[in-house]
Amino acid sequence: MMTPEQNFMRKIEAEEKIEPKDWMPEAYRQNLIRQISQHAHSEVIGMQPEGNWITRAPSLRRKAVLLSKVQDEGGHGLYLYSATETLGVKRADLIAAMQSGEAKYASIFNYPTQTWADIGAIGWLVDGAAIVNQISLQRTSYGPYSRAMIRICKEESFHQRQGYELMIALAHGSPAQKAMAQDALNRFYWPALMMFGPHDAESAHSAKSMTWKIKRETNDDLRQKFIDQTVPQIEFLGLVHPDQDLKWNAERGHYDSGEIDWKEFYNVINGNGHCNRQRVEHHIRAHEEGAWVRDAMTAYNAKQRAKTTEQRQAA
């Protein structure tokens, strides 16, 4: 007879999904709670820098596209919070941890959107980096997370394409528009690379996540994929690549790149980015203003349950 832990690892090795009612090590559960909730927080906080531009979009078409994209991000947060709740944690506790700073979200969302071109750069680079990471997460070992990622990846593909289409329009437009596109690329390229996290040797969770097949590819491997796919996209736009040290390595079959400013990365995730306080304060304010909606839903559900119980007793 196998022990619960042996059976758990057998399922992992056999590529069987771990489901909510299955036995799992507590460390596996906590690792999932941290990763999925951080992912959920990122989706919800990520609505802010783009939502800020909905009323300022330059056309009705651009406004409708951006509105749809921001709405999708809210849905992604819902899927992921729901997946996290299957691990026995309350959503209210997850949100409280994020608002207190105990839980993190993607550092990229602590950068401001200064121009309309930033909306294109976010869709192209930020959602493009997310897709690189999330495609592999469709095969993650935890069933609810894996299934949520299948739908999310389809929608993120739309987000990436609308961003790149916007950048094409700007880069092939007037000199002022092309300069705006270049400026947005310069400011968002390096933070997009930081989205994959620290180097593998410095990541506190990567090794165990790989063993449990929560993650299927390392931070550095995912970052390399993103770098490689972005080079021809920048060339097509006719823009200058922000990495002046970038060069093709024929022996590796990949691009060698310059070093990321890790001091900036850790400064931002530790709460000292341009918009850290603004993002959290906005979330807290919106959460408090929406309390009456949650209270109304709770009261309505209680009323419906009481009504159902009464009908059953009468029958």
XYZ file of C-alpha atoms in Angstrom, residues 27-290:
264
model
C 3.393 22.818 1.396
C 1.896 22.078 -2.050
C -1.400 23.650 -0.994
C 0.314 26.746 0.396
C 2.465 27.080 -2.728
C -0.662 26.998 -4.882
C -2.485 29.509 -2.689
C 0.455 31.915 -2.981
C 0.838 31.534 -6.743
C -2.811 31.487 -7.831
C -3.876 34.316 -5.518
C -0.918 36.428 -6.669
C -2.052 35.755 -10.223
C -5.617 36.805 -9.302
C -4.417 39.987 -7.575
C -2.382 40.859 -10.682
C -5.393 40.521 -12.974
C -7.545 42.781 -10.795
C -4.884 45.421 -10.062
C -3.960 45.335 -13.760
C -7.370 46.791 -14.588
C -6.337 50.138 -13.088
C -3.607 51.430 -15.433
C -5.709 50.577 -18.497
C -9.078 51.564 -17.050
C -7.608 55.028 -16.581
C -7.595 55.423 -20.396
C -11.096 54.167 -21.287
C -12.608 57.665 -21.309
C -9.602 59.057 -23.208
C -9.383 56.480 -25.999
C -9.028 58.278 -29.375
C -12.007 56.582 -31.084
C -15.182 54.673 -30.288
C -13.589 51.485 -31.639
C -10.528 51.858 -29.412
C -12.781 52.612 -26.442
C -14.891 49.469 -27.030
C -11.812 47.270 -27.450
C -10.155 48.595 -24.289
C -13.385 48.323 -22.306
C -13.712 44.683 -23.378
C -10.118 43.972 -22.420
C -10.434 45.507 -18.953
C -13.651 43.565 -18.400
C -11.816 40.351 -19.334
C -9.163 41.054 -16.717
C -11.836 41.300 -14.035
C -13.190 37.939 -15.200
C -9.730 36.408 -15.002
C -9.461 37.565 -11.410
C -12.809 35.904 -10.678
C -11.730 32.567 -12.221
C -8.483 32.598 -10.266
C -9.951 33.618 -6.913
C -12.494 30.829 -7.373
C -9.711 28.340 -8.132
C -7.846 29.461 -5.011
C -10.955 29.001 -2.872
C -11.029 25.312 -3.793
C -7.903 25.014 -1.613
C -9.904 25.892 1.496
C -9.062 29.579 1.807
C -11.562 32.441 1.957
C -11.529 35.087 -0.736
C -11.905 37.824 1.882
C -8.654 36.659 3.486
C -6.861 36.681 0.126
C -7.990 40.227 -0.611
C -7.078 41.403 2.900
C -3.563 39.973 2.454
C -3.107 41.871 -0.795
C -4.433 45.128 0.628
C -2.115 44.867 3.634
C 0.927 44.229 1.438
C 1.417 40.684 2.743
C 0.542 39.214 -0.657
C 2.121 40.466 -3.884
C 0.931 41.102 -7.419
C 2.898 41.538 -10.655
C 5.377 44.411 -10.321
C 4.581 45.687 -13.840
C 1.302 47.212 -12.670
C 3.097 49.661 -10.409
C 4.290 51.612 -13.441
C 2.139 54.530 -14.683
C 0.461 54.731 -18.090
C 1.625 58.140 -19.267
C 0.462 58.101 -22.906
C -2.002 56.304 -25.150
C 0.921 54.299 -26.574
C 1.384 52.745 -23.134
C -1.937 50.941 -23.628
C -0.516 49.339 -26.762
C 2.746 48.466 -25.009
C 0.876 46.829 -22.124
C -1.269 44.733 -24.447
C 1.689 43.721 -26.590
C 4.473 43.297 -24.024
C 2.770 42.712 -20.675
C 0.034 40.416 -21.955
C 2.547 38.875 -24.344
C 4.793 37.992 -21.405
C 1.769 36.681 -19.531
C 0.871 34.383 -22.430
C 4.393 32.930 -22.536
C 4.050 32.011 -18.865
C 0.400 30.991 -18.937
C 0.558 28.631 -21.892
C 2.663 26.277 -19.797
C 0.307 26.773 -16.836
C -2.451 25.110 -18.862
C -0.562 21.912 -17.984
C -0.077 22.734 -14.305
C -0.684 19.828 -11.945
C -3.627 21.357 -10.051
C -6.863 20.743 -11.960
C -8.876 23.915 -11.199
C -5.891 26.155 -12.000
C -5.154 24.275 -15.205
C -8.742 24.527 -16.447
C -8.995 28.221 -15.595
C -5.834 28.903 -17.602
C -7.268 27.373 -20.782
C -9.918 30.078 -21.067
C -7.662 32.830 -19.785
C -5.020 32.088 -22.429
C -7.586 32.415 -25.219
C -8.600 35.838 -23.978
C -5.014 36.949 -23.340
C -4.262 36.170 -26.980
C -6.872 38.771 -27.955
C -5.314 41.238 -25.508
C -1.843 40.774 -26.969
C -3.068 41.175 -30.537
C -5.027 44.362 -29.852
C -1.956 45.846 -28.164
C 0.337 45.002 -31.051
C -2.200 46.267 -33.594
C -2.303 49.564 -31.713
C 1.505 49.745 -31.724
C 1.578 49.078 -35.486
C -0.806 51.998 -36.069
C 1.385 54.322 -34.017
C 4.759 53.083 -35.299
C 3.596 53.442 -38.916
C 1.862 56.754 -38.268
C 3.198 60.287 -37.948
C 6.706 60.988 -36.588
C 5.140 62.101 -33.300
C 3.120 58.879 -33.052
C 6.184 56.744 -33.812
C 8.160 58.607 -31.152
C 5.333 57.935 -28.687
C 5.451 54.209 -29.545
C 9.246 54.142 -29.075
C 8.958 55.873 -25.715
C 6.354 53.357 -24.502
C 8.515 50.453 -25.679
C 11.545 51.876 -23.873
C 9.671 52.210 -20.591
C 7.773 48.900 -20.581
C 10.266 46.467 -22.144
C 12.470 45.929 -19.085
C 9.601 45.766 -16.561
C 7.982 43.159 -18.844
C 11.125 41.010 -18.551
C 10.924 41.369 -14.770
C 7.449 39.769 -14.832
C 9.066 36.334 -15.097
C 10.603 36.775 -11.668
C 14.205 36.521 -10.457
C 16.828 34.222 -11.945
C 16.170 30.560 -11.183
C 19.037 30.341 -8.696
C 17.530 33.206 -6.701
C 13.877 32.148 -6.824
C 12.575 30.888 -3.474
C 9.772 28.770 -4.925
C 10.776 27.676 -8.439
C 12.564 24.412 -7.584
C 9.707 22.962 -5.546
C 7.108 24.242 -8.003
C 8.938 22.448 -10.806
C 9.117 19.203 -8.791
C 5.362 19.330 -8.169
C 4.736 20.418 -11.784
C 2.906 23.516 -10.637
C 5.319 25.307 -12.943
C 6.401 23.533 -16.118
C 9.202 25.855 -17.210
C 11.744 27.911 -15.275
C 11.752 31.697 -14.973
C 14.854 32.046 -17.139
C 13.582 29.689 -19.857
C 10.287 31.582 -20.088
C 12.090 34.931 -20.175
C 14.323 33.665 -23.003
C 11.268 32.642 -25.035
C 9.812 36.101 -24.616
C 13.053 37.827 -25.623
C 13.399 35.665 -28.721
C 9.832 36.244 -29.924
C 9.913 39.981 -29.272
C 12.964 40.760 -31.450
C 11.238 40.254 -34.846
C 8.137 42.059 -33.581
C 10.212 45.146 -32.753
C 11.932 44.928 -36.139
C 8.557 44.827 -37.918
C 7.461 47.937 -36.053
C 10.613 49.688 -37.209
C 11.476 50.680 -33.662
C 14.837 50.583 -31.877
C 15.295 47.689 -29.460
C 15.713 48.999 -25.890
C 18.428 46.432 -25.122
C 21.635 47.780 -26.632
C 23.511 44.627 -25.558
C 21.190 42.276 -27.464
C 22.939 39.953 -29.933
C 22.256 36.631 -31.603
C 24.134 33.631 -30.194
C 24.349 31.054 -32.968
C 25.775 28.407 -30.644
C 22.837 28.634 -28.233
C 20.253 29.374 -30.917
C 18.943 32.251 -28.787
C 19.527 35.939 -28.240
C 21.917 37.018 -25.513
C 20.552 40.020 -23.666
C 21.672 42.723 -21.300
C 21.254 42.429 -17.542
C 18.014 43.448 -15.882
C 18.129 46.124 -13.189
C 17.286 43.789 -10.317
C 17.618 46.583 -7.802
C 14.649 48.276 -9.455
C 12.730 44.977 -9.517
C 13.079 44.365 -5.784
C 12.421 48.018 -5.013
C 9.089 47.852 -6.831
C 7.895 44.537 -5.381
C 8.792 45.779 -1.905
C 6.320 48.621 -2.272
C 8.449 51.471 -3.589
C 7.374 51.648 -7.213
C 5.827 54.694 -8.875
C 2.239 53.599 -8.220
C 2.324 50.956 -5.440
C 0.427 53.046 -2.901
C -1.948 54.465 -5.492
C -2.903 50.994 -6.786
C -3.600 49.536 -3.337
C -5.399 52.630 -2.070
C -7.652 52.606 -5.127
C -8.417 48.918 -4.624
C -9.264 49.457 -0.948
C -11.523 52.396 -1.786
C -13.377 50.472 -4.502
C -13.665 47.428 -2.220
C -15.188 49.506 0.573
C -17.563 51.331 -1.761
C -18.775 47.988 -3.109
